[in-house]
Short mmCIF file of C-alpha atoms in Angstrom, two decimals:
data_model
loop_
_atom_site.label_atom_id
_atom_site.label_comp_id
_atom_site.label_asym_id
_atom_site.label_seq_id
_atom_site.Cartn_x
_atom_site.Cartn_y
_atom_site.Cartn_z
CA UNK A 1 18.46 -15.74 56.38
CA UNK A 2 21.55 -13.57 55.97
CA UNK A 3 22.41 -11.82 52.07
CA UNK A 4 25.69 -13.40 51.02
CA UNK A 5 27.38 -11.54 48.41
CA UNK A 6 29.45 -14.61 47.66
CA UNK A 7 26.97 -16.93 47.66
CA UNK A 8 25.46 -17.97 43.81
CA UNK A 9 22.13 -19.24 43.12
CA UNK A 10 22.78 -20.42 40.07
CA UNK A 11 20.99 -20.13 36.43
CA UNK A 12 17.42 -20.75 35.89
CA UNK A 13 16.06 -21.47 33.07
CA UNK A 14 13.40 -20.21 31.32
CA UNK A 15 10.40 -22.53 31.03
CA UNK A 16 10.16 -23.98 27.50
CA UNK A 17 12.70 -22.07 25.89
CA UNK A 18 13.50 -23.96 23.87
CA UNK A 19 10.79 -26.52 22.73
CA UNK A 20 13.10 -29.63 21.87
CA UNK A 21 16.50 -30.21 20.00
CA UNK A 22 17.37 -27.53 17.82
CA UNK A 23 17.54 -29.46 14.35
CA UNK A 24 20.50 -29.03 11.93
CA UNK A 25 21.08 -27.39 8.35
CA UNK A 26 19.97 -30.47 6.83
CA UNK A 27 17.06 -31.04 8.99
CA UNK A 28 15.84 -27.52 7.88
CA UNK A 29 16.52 -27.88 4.18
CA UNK A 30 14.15 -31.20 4.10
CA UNK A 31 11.65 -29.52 6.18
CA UNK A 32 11.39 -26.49 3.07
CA UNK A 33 11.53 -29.19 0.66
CA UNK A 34 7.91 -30.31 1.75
CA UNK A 35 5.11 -29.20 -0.55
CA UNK A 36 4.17 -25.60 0.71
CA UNK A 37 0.24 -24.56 0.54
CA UNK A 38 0.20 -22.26 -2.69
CA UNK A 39 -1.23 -18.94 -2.41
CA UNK A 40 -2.98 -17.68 -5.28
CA UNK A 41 -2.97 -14.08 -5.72
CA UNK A 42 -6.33 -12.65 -5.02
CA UNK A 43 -8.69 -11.72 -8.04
CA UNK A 44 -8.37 -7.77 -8.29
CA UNK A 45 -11.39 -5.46 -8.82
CA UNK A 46 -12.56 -5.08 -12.40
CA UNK A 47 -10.74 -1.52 -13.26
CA UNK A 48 -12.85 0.53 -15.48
CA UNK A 49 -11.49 2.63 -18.12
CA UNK A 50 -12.36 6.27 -16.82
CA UNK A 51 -10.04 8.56 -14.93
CA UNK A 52 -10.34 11.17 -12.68
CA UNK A 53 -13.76 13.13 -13.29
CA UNK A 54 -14.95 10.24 -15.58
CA UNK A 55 -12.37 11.46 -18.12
CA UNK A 56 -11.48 8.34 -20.33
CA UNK A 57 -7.88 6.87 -19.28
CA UNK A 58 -5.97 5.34 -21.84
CA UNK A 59 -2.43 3.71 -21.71
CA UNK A 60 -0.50 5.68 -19.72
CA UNK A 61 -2.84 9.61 -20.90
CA UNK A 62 -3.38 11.04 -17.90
CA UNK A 63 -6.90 13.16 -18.79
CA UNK A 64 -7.81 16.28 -16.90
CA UNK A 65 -11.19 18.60 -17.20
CA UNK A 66 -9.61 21.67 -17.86
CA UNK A 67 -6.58 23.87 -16.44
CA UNK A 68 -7.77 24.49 -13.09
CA UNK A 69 -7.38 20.49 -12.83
CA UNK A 70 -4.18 20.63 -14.26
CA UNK A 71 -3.03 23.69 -11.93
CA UNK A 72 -3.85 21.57 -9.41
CA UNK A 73 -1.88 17.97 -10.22
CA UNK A 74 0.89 17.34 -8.15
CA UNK A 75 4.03 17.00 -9.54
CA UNK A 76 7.80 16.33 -7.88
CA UNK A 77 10.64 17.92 -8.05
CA UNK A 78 12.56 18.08 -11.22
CA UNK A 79 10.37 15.72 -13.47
CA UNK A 80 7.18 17.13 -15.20
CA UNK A 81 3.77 14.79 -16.35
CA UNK A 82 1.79 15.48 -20.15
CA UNK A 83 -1.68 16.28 -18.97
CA UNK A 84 -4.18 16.01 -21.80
CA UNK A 85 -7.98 18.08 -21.49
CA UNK A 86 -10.78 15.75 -21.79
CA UNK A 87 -12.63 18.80 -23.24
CA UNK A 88 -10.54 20.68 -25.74
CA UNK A 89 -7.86 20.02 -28.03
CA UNK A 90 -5.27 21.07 -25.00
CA UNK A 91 -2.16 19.48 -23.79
CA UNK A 92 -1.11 21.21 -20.11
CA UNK A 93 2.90 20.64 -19.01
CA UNK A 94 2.82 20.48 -15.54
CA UNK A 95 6.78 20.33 -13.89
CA UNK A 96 8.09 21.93 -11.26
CA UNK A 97 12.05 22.71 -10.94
CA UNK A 98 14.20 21.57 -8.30
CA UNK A 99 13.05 23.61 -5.99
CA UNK A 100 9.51 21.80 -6.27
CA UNK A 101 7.80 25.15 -7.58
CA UNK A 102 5.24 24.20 -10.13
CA UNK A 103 4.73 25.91 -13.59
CA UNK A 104 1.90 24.72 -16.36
CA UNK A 105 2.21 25.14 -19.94
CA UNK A 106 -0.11 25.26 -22.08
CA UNK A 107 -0.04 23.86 -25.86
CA UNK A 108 -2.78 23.56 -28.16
CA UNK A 109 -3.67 20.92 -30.26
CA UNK A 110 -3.52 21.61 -34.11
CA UNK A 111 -4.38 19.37 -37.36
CA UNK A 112 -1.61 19.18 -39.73
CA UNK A 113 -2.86 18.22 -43.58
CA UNK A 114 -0.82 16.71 -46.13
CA UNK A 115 -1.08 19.81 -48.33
CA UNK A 116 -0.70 22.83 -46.10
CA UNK A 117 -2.17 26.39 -47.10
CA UNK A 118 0.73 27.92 -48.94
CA UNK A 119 2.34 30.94 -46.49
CA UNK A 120 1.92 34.15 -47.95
CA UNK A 121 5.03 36.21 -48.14
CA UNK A 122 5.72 39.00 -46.41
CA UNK A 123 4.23 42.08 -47.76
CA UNK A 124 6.46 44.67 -49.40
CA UNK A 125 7.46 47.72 -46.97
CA UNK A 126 7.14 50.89 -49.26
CA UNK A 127 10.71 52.53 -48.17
CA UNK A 128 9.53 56.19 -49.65
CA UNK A 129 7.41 56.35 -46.55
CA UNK A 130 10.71 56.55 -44.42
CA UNK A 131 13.43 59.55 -44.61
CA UNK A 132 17.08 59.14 -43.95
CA UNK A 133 19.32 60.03 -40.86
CA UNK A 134 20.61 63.04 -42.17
CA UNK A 135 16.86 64.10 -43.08
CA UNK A 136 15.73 63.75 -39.35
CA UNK A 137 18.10 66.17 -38.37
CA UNK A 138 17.45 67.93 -40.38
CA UNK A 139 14.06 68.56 -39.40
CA UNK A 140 15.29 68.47 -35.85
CA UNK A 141 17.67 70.83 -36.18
CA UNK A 142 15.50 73.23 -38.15
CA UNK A 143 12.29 72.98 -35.52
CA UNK A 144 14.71 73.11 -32.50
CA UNK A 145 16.49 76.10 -34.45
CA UNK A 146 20.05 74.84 -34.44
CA UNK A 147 22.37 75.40 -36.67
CA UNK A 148 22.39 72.29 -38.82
CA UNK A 149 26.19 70.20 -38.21
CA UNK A 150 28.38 70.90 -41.33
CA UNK A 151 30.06 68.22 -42.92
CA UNK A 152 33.44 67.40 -41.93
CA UNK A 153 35.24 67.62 -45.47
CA UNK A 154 39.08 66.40 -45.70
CA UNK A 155 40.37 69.69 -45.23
CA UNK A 156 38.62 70.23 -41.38
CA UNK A 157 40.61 66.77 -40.67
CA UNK A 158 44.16 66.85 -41.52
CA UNK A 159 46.30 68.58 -39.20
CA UNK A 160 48.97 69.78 -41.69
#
C-alpha cells in the first residue's frame, strides 16, 4: 500500500483515559464532605534533657564543654548564638559578620551581692616626684651642652 500524504487516519484514543464521566464541582465538593480517615500524629521519641556531650539543655541554653566546642559551633552570617560552658562560669559569643567569618567572645560569669566591697579610691600621685617642662630642658640642655633658650621678654617682641 502506497503513503498518502493526504490521507488521515484519524485520532486514537488512549485506552482508559479517562475512567468514566468526569464529575462536576458539586460532585467533588460532596465527595470531600465524606468523613476522611483521621491521622493521628505519631507518638515522638521521649527527648531527654541533655545536650550535646551530655551537657544539661535547658529552655532554649545551648551548653558547650569548653571553648574549643564553642570555636567550633556553626553560626550564619550576620546573627550570633549565647553559648554557655557546662564546666565553668563562662558565657562564649559566637557570631560571625556578613561575610560569614566567625569570632568568639568570651565573658565570664561573676556574682553580684547586694552590698558590694566599697571601691577604694585612687591612690594619691606624689607630684614632687615629677619636674616641670622648663626643668627638663634644662637638664637637657645642660647634659647636651647647649646654651639654655632665653626667655622671650616684651622687648625681643615688639617691632617698634
Amino acid at each position: 500500500m502506497a503513503y498518502n500524504p493526504y490521507s488521515y487516519g484519524g485520532y486514537q484514543s488512549a485506552p482508559n483515559y479517562y475512567p468514566g464521566p468526569v464529575p462536576d464541582q458539586l460532585s467533588q465538593l460532596r465527595q470531600n464532605q465524606m468523613p476522611q480517615p483521621v491521622t493521628l500524629p505519631q507518638p515522638q521519641p521521649m527527648q531527654t534533657n541533655m545536650g550535646p556531650a551530655g551537657a544539661p539543655q535547658n529552655g532554649g541554653i545551648i551548653w558547650v564543654s569548653g571553648k574549643a566546642e564553642a570555636d567550633g559551633y556553626l553560626v550564619a552570617p550576620n546573627s550570633a548564638v549565647a553559648l554557655w560552658d557546662a564546666n565553668n562560669p563562662v558565657i562564649y559569643l559566637r557570631k560571625a559578620d556578613s561575610t560569614g567569618k566567625p569570632a568568639t567572645v568570651v565573658y565570664d560569669l561573676e556574682e553580684r551581692t547586694d552590698n558590694p566591697a566599697p571601691r577604694q579610691a585612687a591612690p594619691q600621685v606624689d607630684l614632687s616626684q615629677f619636674i616641670t617642662r622648663d626643668q627638663l630642658e634644662d637638664i637637657l640642655a645642660e647634659r647636651l651642652k647647649r646654651p639654655v633658650k632665653a626667655a622671650k621678654t616684651k622687648e625681643d617682641t615688639d617691632n617698634g
